[in-house]
Amino acid sequence: MKKVSIKDVAKLSGVSISTVSRVLTGSAPVSKELTEKVIKAVQELGYSPSSIARSLRNGATKTIGFILPDITNPFFAHIVRGAEDYLRKHGYTLIFGSSDQDKNEENHLLDVLLSKHIDGLLFTGSGDSNPKLLRKIEQGLKVVFLDRIIRGVNSSYVIVDNKKGINLLLDHLIENGHESFLFVNGDKNTFSAKQRHVAFMERMKSGKYKHEHYFTGFSYRAGYNFASQFDDILEFDAILCGNDLIAFGVIDALEEKGIHVPEQISVTGFDDIPFSKHYKPALTTVRQPMYEMGQKASELLLLMIKEQLSTAEGIILDPELVVRESTRRTKI
Ligand code: RIB
């Protein structure tokens, strides 16, 4: 049987040999459309370039993939750093991509990473399910879920106790006299936003507090747009935000409306990204141990790859309340 060559892949996908090579080595960016054509041709022809073939012979490429929502959110940048440092120490290289909370992009990244024969995957999903990924797990792909668990799979994960985080914030606000709460949460299909919503509503069940809850997106822009458009915001003593980026957007929009934080209204975040302590006002928030999350998830994944973990393991880390200047005492 004739050996499939890079020329055959180029011919079938209708691109040049150098484009095929760029897609397979990742040496230079190639458009999504061309990348997809090349990957399709590689899969159809069963092409294995020599470096991949070499890796396949010894059973490992020593590369780990990481699909996450958005690397511009410092929360994920610090998780990635924790993962990368741990993996590097153990002889592995990390390749990551941002899905932008988009299921199609997430699946595209999954295809690209699989075509590079990753040994395992760290995964922070854009929604609450992903049938394509579930199929791959059934076929043997080793995956650790990070920050977000998805439905329908019994796999290892590393998360923070989101419910506890919301309760720490509410304890702090209530102890300081706040009685009405507006929750500007993140993306509604995500595990973390849902958990925080549940914790908030459980706490509001007593009927003692006026409250409203909204899902938006986990970004500065989402927080800014929400607070710019929300009338009567001063009917609330405090605004809880789904993460620190939302809180920055909310604070900026309030300041533009001439509403001062915390003098007229308290605002809280979630994550404690490093910039939060330098914001004006410095943000009261809940700290997630981001770097440690990346490290622990990588540790679990390597144990799975080396077959040293017999059952799925879930790690739930503790959040920590960080009180700064964006919250106040409402009554003396
Ligand atoms: O998508 C971003 C958010 O999800 C983070 O800021 C963090 O709070 C996580 O749960």
Tab-separated table of C-alpha atoms and ligand atoms in Angstrom:
chain	number	residue	atom	x	y	z
A	1	MET	CA	0.000	0.000	0.000
A	2	LYS	CA	1.317	3.456	-0.957
A	3	LYS	CA	2.425	5.534	2.044
A	4	VAL	CA	0.310	8.699	2.469
A	5	SER	CA	2.451	11.816	2.134
A	6	ILE	CA	2.077	15.486	2.991
A	7	LYS	CA	1.549	16.081	-0.751
A	8	ASP	CA	-1.582	13.909	-0.662
A	9	VAL	CA	-2.945	15.914	2.293
A	10	ALA	CA	-2.224	19.194	0.491
A	11	LYS	CA	-3.944	17.936	-2.669
A	12	LEU	CA	-7.061	16.674	-0.900
A	13	SER	CA	-7.463	19.780	1.240
A	14	GLY	CA	-6.710	22.128	-1.679
A	15	VAL	CA	-3.924	24.033	0.108
A	16	SER	CA	-0.154	24.256	-0.269
A	17	ILE	CA	2.296	21.839	1.374
A	18	SER	CA	3.614	24.663	3.558
A	19	THR	CA	0.081	25.412	4.830
A	20	VAL	CA	-0.363	21.740	5.765
A	21	SER	CA	2.939	21.854	7.568
A	22	ARG	CA	1.979	25.059	9.421
A	23	VAL	CA	-1.277	23.489	10.600
A	24	LEU	CA	0.421	20.299	11.788
A	25	THR	CA	3.374	21.897	13.520
A	26	GLY	CA	1.576	25.017	14.755
A	27	SER	CA	4.618	27.011	13.560
A	28	ALA	CA	2.519	29.909	12.184
A	29	PRO	CA	-1.161	30.907	12.326
A	30	VAL	CA	-3.521	29.522	9.703
A	31	SER	CA	-7.175	30.538	9.228
A	32	LYS	CA	-9.848	28.434	10.875
A	33	GLU	CA	-11.292	27.468	7.480
A	34	LEU	CA	-7.990	26.147	6.108
A	35	THR	CA	-7.139	24.428	9.401
A	36	GLU	CA	-10.431	22.552	9.266
A	37	LYS	CA	-9.820	21.482	5.648
A	38	VAL	CA	-6.360	20.179	6.521
A	39	ILE	CA	-7.523	18.311	9.622
A	40	LYS	CA	-10.354	16.726	7.638
A	41	ALA	CA	-7.911	15.551	4.959
A	42	VAL	CA	-5.453	14.252	7.595
A	43	GLN	CA	-8.228	12.248	9.197
A	44	GLU	CA	-9.610	10.944	5.882
A	45	LEU	CA	-6.213	9.820	4.666
A	46	GLY	CA	-4.988	8.626	8.072
A	47	TYR	CA	-1.839	10.709	7.625
A	48	SER	CA	0.764	10.673	10.436
A	49	PRO	CA	3.720	13.002	9.938
A	50	SER	CA	7.010	11.586	11.179
A	51	SER	CA	7.167	13.390	14.567
A	52	ILE	CA	3.625	12.300	15.359
A	53	ALA	CA	4.364	8.825	14.064
A	54	ARG	CA	7.419	8.656	16.319
A	55	SER	CA	5.331	9.706	19.299
A	56	LEU	CA	2.652	7.217	18.412
A	57	ARG	CA	5.202	4.440	18.358
A	58	ASN	CA	6.221	5.119	21.947
A	59	GLY	CA	2.630	5.867	22.901
A	60	ALA	CA	2.944	9.462	24.122
A	61	THR	CA	3.488	12.955	22.772
A	62	LYS	CA	4.103	14.442	26.234
A	63	THR	CA	1.676	17.227	25.368
A	64	ILE	CA	-1.416	18.225	27.307
A	65	GLY	CA	-4.270	20.278	25.846
A	66	PHE	CA	-6.262	22.875	27.746
A	67	ILE	CA	-9.540	24.311	26.444
A	68	LEU	CA	-10.698	27.312	28.439
A	69	PRO	CA	-13.178	30.153	27.877
A	70	ASP	CA	-10.950	33.230	27.686
A	71	ILE	CA	-7.231	33.647	28.359
A	72	THR	CA	-7.635	37.445	28.693
A	73	ASN	CA	-9.437	36.810	31.991
A	74	PRO	CA	-6.495	36.779	34.472
A	75	PHE	CA	-8.326	34.058	36.401
A	76	PHE	CA	-7.535	31.649	33.571
A	77	ALA	CA	-4.076	33.061	32.879
A	78	HIS	CA	-3.065	32.150	36.445
A	79	ILE	CA	-4.631	28.710	36.237
A	80	VAL	CA	-2.720	28.110	32.993
A	81	ARG	CA	0.518	29.218	34.638
A	82	GLY	CA	-0.008	26.795	37.526
A	83	ALA	CA	-0.717	23.976	35.081
A	84	GLU	CA	2.194	24.848	32.816
A	85	ASP	CA	4.734	25.005	35.654
A	86	TYR	CA	3.621	21.661	37.053
A	87	LEU	CA	3.574	19.946	33.652
A	88	ARG	CA	6.934	21.362	32.578
A	89	LYS	CA	8.516	20.016	35.755
A	90	HIS	CA	7.222	16.597	34.752
A	91	GLY	CA	8.401	16.766	31.141
A	92	TYR	CA	5.118	17.780	29.494
A	93	THR	CA	4.208	20.751	27.272
A	94	LEU	CA	0.877	22.559	27.502
A	95	ILE	CA	-1.089	23.710	24.442
A	96	PHE	CA	-4.171	25.798	25.119
A	97	GLY	CA	-6.935	27.655	23.273
A	98	SER	CA	-9.791	30.025	24.206
A	99	SER	CA	-13.307	28.962	23.210
A	100	ASP	CA	-14.836	32.422	23.815
A	101	GLN	CA	-17.758	30.615	25.450
A	102	ASP	CA	-18.662	29.245	22.008
A	103	LYS	CA	-19.524	25.560	21.639
A	104	ASN	CA	-18.426	25.381	17.973
A	105	GLU	CA	-15.054	26.900	18.764
A	106	GLU	CA	-14.716	24.525	21.714
A	107	ASN	CA	-15.306	21.518	19.457
A	108	HIS	CA	-12.965	22.892	16.821
A	109	LEU	CA	-10.209	23.245	19.445
A	110	LEU	CA	-10.910	19.708	20.578
A	111	ASP	CA	-10.380	18.442	17.003
A	112	VAL	CA	-7.140	20.375	16.642
A	113	LEU	CA	-5.776	19.111	19.965
A	114	LEU	CA	-6.762	15.523	19.182
A	115	SER	CA	-5.064	15.766	15.791
A	116	LYS	CA	-1.896	16.636	17.724
A	117	HIS	CA	-2.327	13.432	19.731
A	118	ILE	CA	-2.382	15.057	23.164
A	119	ASP	CA	-1.917	12.659	26.077
A	120	GLY	CA	-4.689	14.292	28.123
A	121	LEU	CA	-6.927	17.323	28.387
A	122	LEU	CA	-7.711	19.997	30.970
A	123	PHE	CA	-11.163	21.345	30.241
A	124	THR	CA	-13.141	24.393	31.327
A	125	GLY	CA	-16.322	24.151	29.296
A	126	SER	CA	-18.396	26.898	27.750
A	127	GLY	CA	-21.674	25.285	28.801
A	128	ASP	CA	-23.096	22.530	30.920
A	129	SER	CA	-22.656	19.695	28.439
A	130	ASN	CA	-20.559	18.598	25.455
A	131	PRO	CA	-21.624	15.344	23.776
A	132	LYS	CA	-18.568	15.253	21.514
A	133	LEU	CA	-16.193	15.429	24.486
A	134	LEU	CA	-18.220	12.809	26.364
A	135	ARG	CA	-17.808	10.437	23.405
A	136	LYS	CA	-14.049	10.998	23.434
A	137	ILE	CA	-13.922	10.272	27.176
A	138	GLU	CA	-15.808	7.020	26.593
A	139	GLN	CA	-13.214	6.171	23.939
A	140	GLY	CA	-10.423	6.642	26.488
A	141	LEU	CA	-9.425	10.323	26.418
A	142	LYS	CA	-8.125	11.371	29.853
A	143	VAL	CA	-9.802	14.589	30.982
A	144	VAL	CA	-9.796	16.684	34.151
A	145	PHE	CA	-12.497	19.339	34.497
A	146	LEU	CA	-11.324	22.618	35.907
A	147	ASP	CA	-13.591	25.214	37.557
A	148	ARG	CA	-16.575	23.817	35.678
A	149	ILE	CA	-17.985	20.302	35.758
A	150	ILE	CA	-20.172	19.176	32.880
A	151	ARG	CA	-23.242	16.961	33.070
A	152	GLY	CA	-23.271	13.281	32.191
A	153	VAL	CA	-19.738	12.232	33.007
A	154	ASN	CA	-17.976	10.767	35.986
A	155	SER	CA	-14.529	12.279	35.582
A	156	SER	CA	-11.953	13.944	37.804
A	157	TYR	CA	-12.280	17.644	38.552
A	158	VAL	CA	-10.869	20.558	40.504
A	159	ILE	CA	-13.254	23.320	41.564
A	160	VAL	CA	-13.672	25.845	44.339
A	161	ASP	CA	-16.596	25.724	46.734
A	162	ASN	CA	-18.667	28.355	44.921
A	163	LYS	CA	-21.563	28.167	47.369
A	164	LYS	CA	-19.284	28.828	50.288
A	165	GLY	CA	-17.807	31.798	48.412
A	166	ILE	CA	-21.211	33.446	48.000
A	167	ASN	CA	-22.069	32.775	51.637
A	168	LEU	CA	-18.816	34.371	52.805
A	169	LEU	CA	-19.680	37.505	50.842
A	170	LEU	CA	-23.263	37.595	52.120
A	171	ASP	CA	-22.089	37.051	55.728
A	172	HIS	CA	-19.753	40.011	55.376
A	173	LEU	CA	-22.427	42.258	53.814
A	174	ILE	CA	-25.167	41.281	56.269
A	175	GLU	CA	-22.860	41.719	59.282
A	176	ASN	CA	-22.207	45.204	57.945
A	177	GLY	CA	-25.875	46.144	57.793
A	178	HIS	CA	-26.785	45.419	54.148
A	179	GLU	CA	-30.372	44.293	53.611
A	180	SER	CA	-30.961	44.368	49.856
A	181	PHE	CA	-28.892	42.646	47.168
A	182	LEU	CA	-28.594	42.768	43.399
A	183	PHE	CA	-26.638	39.844	41.932
A	184	VAL	CA	-25.069	40.500	38.494
A	185	ASN	CA	-23.969	36.965	37.669
A	186	GLY	CA	-21.915	35.488	34.776
A	187	ASP	CA	-22.914	33.196	31.865
A	188	LYS	CA	-26.055	31.277	32.679
A	189	ASN	CA	-25.029	27.866	31.317
A	190	THR	CA	-21.834	27.651	33.306
A	191	PHE	CA	-21.415	25.474	36.346
A	192	SER	CA	-19.830	28.198	38.485
A	193	ALA	CA	-22.510	30.814	37.729
A	194	LYS	CA	-25.247	28.273	38.454
A	195	GLN	CA	-23.713	27.231	41.758
A	196	ARG	CA	-23.367	30.855	42.843
A	197	HIS	CA	-26.968	31.515	41.825
A	198	VAL	CA	-28.228	28.543	43.845
A	199	ALA	CA	-26.280	29.659	46.931
A	200	PHE	CA	-27.629	33.191	46.611
A	201	MET	CA	-31.258	32.084	46.244
A	202	GLU	CA	-30.958	29.643	49.167
A	203	ARG	CA	-29.791	32.466	51.363
A	204	MET	CA	-32.586	34.764	50.162
A	205	LYS	CA	-35.272	32.133	50.923
A	206	SER	CA	-35.860	33.514	54.428
A	207	GLY	CA	-37.733	36.422	52.833
A	208	LYS	CA	-35.823	38.910	54.978
A	209	TYR	CA	-33.931	40.550	52.144
A	210	LYS	CA	-35.005	42.383	49.018
A	211	HIS	CA	-33.114	40.804	46.107
A	212	GLU	CA	-32.846	40.408	42.350
A	213	HIS	CA	-30.616	38.127	40.282
A	214	TYR	CA	-29.508	38.387	36.619
A	215	PHE	CA	-27.253	36.263	34.437
A	216	THR	CA	-25.021	38.324	32.130
A	217	GLY	CA	-21.510	37.309	30.969
A	218	PHE	CA	-18.221	36.903	32.836
A	219	SER	CA	-16.678	40.084	31.402
A	220	TYR	CA	-15.980	43.753	32.088
A	221	ARG	CA	-18.247	44.729	29.164
A	222	ALA	CA	-21.166	42.686	30.524
A	223	GLY	CA	-20.886	44.371	33.941
A	224	TYR	CA	-20.537	47.821	32.406
A	225	ASN	CA	-23.523	47.406	30.068
A	226	PHE	CA	-25.691	45.966	32.803
A	227	ALA	CA	-25.063	48.756	35.302
A	228	SER	CA	-25.317	51.477	32.616
A	229	GLN	CA	-28.785	50.297	31.677
A	230	PHE	CA	-30.180	49.320	35.086
A	231	ASP	CA	-32.461	51.992	36.553
A	232	ASP	CA	-33.031	52.435	40.289
A	233	ILE	CA	-29.816	50.654	41.193
A	234	LEU	CA	-29.696	52.620	44.463
A	235	GLU	CA	-32.716	50.646	45.676
A	236	PHE	CA	-30.095	48.053	46.647
A	237	ASP	CA	-27.502	48.262	49.426
A	238	ALA	CA	-25.055	45.995	47.605
A	239	ILE	CA	-24.287	44.548	44.182
A	240	LEU	CA	-22.705	41.093	44.133
A	241	CYS	CA	-20.906	40.435	40.868
A	242	GLY	CA	-20.280	37.010	39.291
A	243	ASN	CA	-16.565	37.746	39.040
A	244	ASP	CA	-14.038	40.578	39.450
A	245	LEU	CA	-14.205	41.651	35.794
A	246	ILE	CA	-17.978	42.173	36.037
A	247	ALA	CA	-17.398	44.180	39.233
A	248	PHE	CA	-14.880	46.499	37.486
A	249	GLY	CA	-17.424	47.170	34.720
A	250	VAL	CA	-20.214	47.783	37.236
A	251	ILE	CA	-18.083	50.194	39.305
A	252	ASP	CA	-17.024	52.169	36.212
A	253	ALA	CA	-20.617	52.471	34.950
A	254	LEU	CA	-21.794	53.588	38.407
A	255	GLU	CA	-19.057	56.221	38.649
A	256	GLU	CA	-20.104	57.529	35.215
A	257	LYS	CA	-23.640	57.884	36.551
A	258	GLY	CA	-22.243	59.836	39.513
A	259	ILE	CA	-22.881	56.976	41.965
A	260	HIS	CA	-19.985	56.428	44.365
A	261	VAL	CA	-18.758	53.038	45.549
A	262	PRO	CA	-18.861	52.223	48.447
A	263	GLU	CA	-20.363	55.447	49.877
A	264	GLN	CA	-23.724	54.944	48.124
A	265	ILE	CA	-23.615	51.247	47.293
A	266	SER	CA	-21.280	48.320	48.044
A	267	VAL	CA	-19.892	46.155	45.214
A	268	THR	CA	-18.222	42.749	45.491
A	269	GLY	CA	-16.387	40.490	43.031
A	270	PHE	CA	-15.387	36.805	42.847
A	271	ASP	CA	-11.895	35.383	42.030
A	272	ASP	CA	-9.467	37.995	43.476
A	273	ILE	CA	-7.424	38.415	40.319
A	274	PRO	CA	-4.164	40.260	41.144
A	275	PHE	CA	-5.371	43.627	39.789
A	276	SER	CA	-8.354	43.730	42.184
A	277	LYS	CA	-6.328	45.012	45.081
A	278	HIS	CA	-5.117	47.960	42.936
A	279	TYR	CA	-8.550	48.946	41.610
A	280	LYS	CA	-10.128	52.196	42.827
A	281	PRO	CA	-11.786	51.352	45.148
A	282	ALA	CA	-9.817	48.185	45.954
A	283	LEU	CA	-12.257	45.324	45.492
A	284	THR	CA	-13.857	43.249	48.239
A	285	THR	CA	-14.027	39.779	46.760
A	286	VAL	CA	-13.571	36.054	47.279
A	287	ARG	CA	-10.200	34.525	46.451
A	288	GLN	CA	-9.984	31.395	44.353
A	289	PRO	CA	-6.546	29.702	44.548
A	290	MET	CA	-6.069	29.936	40.775
A	291	TYR	CA	-2.434	28.822	40.482
A	292	GLU	CA	-3.056	25.897	42.825
A	293	MET	CA	-6.137	24.884	40.795
A	294	GLY	CA	-3.964	24.579	37.667
A	295	GLN	CA	-1.331	22.602	39.554
A	296	LYS	CA	-3.757	20.199	41.211
A	297	ALA	CA	-5.658	19.538	37.985
A	298	SER	CA	-2.388	18.761	36.176
A	299	GLU	CA	-1.311	16.454	38.987
A	300	LEU	CA	-4.598	14.529	38.718
A	301	LEU	CA	-4.314	14.344	34.937
A	302	LEU	CA	-0.787	12.909	35.030
A	303	LEU	CA	-1.923	10.307	37.575
A	304	MET	CA	-4.733	9.343	35.190
A	305	ILE	CA	-2.367	9.156	32.214
A	306	LYS	CA	0.025	6.941	34.181
A	307	GLU	CA	-2.938	4.791	35.228
A	308	GLN	CA	-2.258	5.527	38.891
A	309	LEU	CA	-5.777	6.719	39.644
A	310	SER	CA	-8.313	3.911	39.800
A	311	THR	CA	-11.448	6.054	40.199
A	312	ALA	CA	-12.368	9.613	39.336
A	313	GLU	CA	-11.290	12.072	41.989
A	314	GLY	CA	-12.907	15.434	42.748
A	315	ILE	CA	-11.031	18.173	44.571
A	316	ILE	CA	-13.017	21.052	46.066
A	317	LEU	CA	-10.805	23.883	47.268
A	318	ASP	CA	-11.775	26.512	49.815
A	319	PRO	CA	-12.440	30.121	48.795
A	320	GLU	CA	-11.299	32.953	51.061
A	321	LEU	CA	-13.055	36.254	51.786
A	322	VAL	CA	-10.908	39.327	51.068
A	323	VAL	CA	-12.370	42.535	52.494
A	324	ARG	CA	-11.148	45.767	50.900
A	325	GLU	CA	-12.619	49.192	50.100
A	326	SER	CA	-15.585	48.537	47.789
A	327	THR	CA	-17.910	47.568	50.682
A	328	ARG	CA	-18.913	49.679	53.668
A	329	ARG	CA	-20.846	49.533	56.910
A	330	THR	CA	-24.374	50.809	56.139
A	331	LYS	CA	-25.532	51.529	59.724
A	332	ILE	CA	-23.614	52.745	62.744
B	1	RIB	O1	-15.481	32.502	32.940
B	1	RIB	C1	-14.843	33.182	33.939
B	1	RIB	C2	-15.222	32.883	35.323
B	1	RIB	O2	-15.580	31.578	35.592
B	1	RIB	C3	-14.113	33.203	36.257
B	1	RIB	O3	-13.914	34.559	36.437
B	1	RIB	C4	-14.415	32.427	37.470
B	1	RIB	O4	-15.170	33.087	38.397
B	1	RIB	C5	-15.043	31.227	36.854
B	1	RIB	O5	-15.897	30.515	37.591
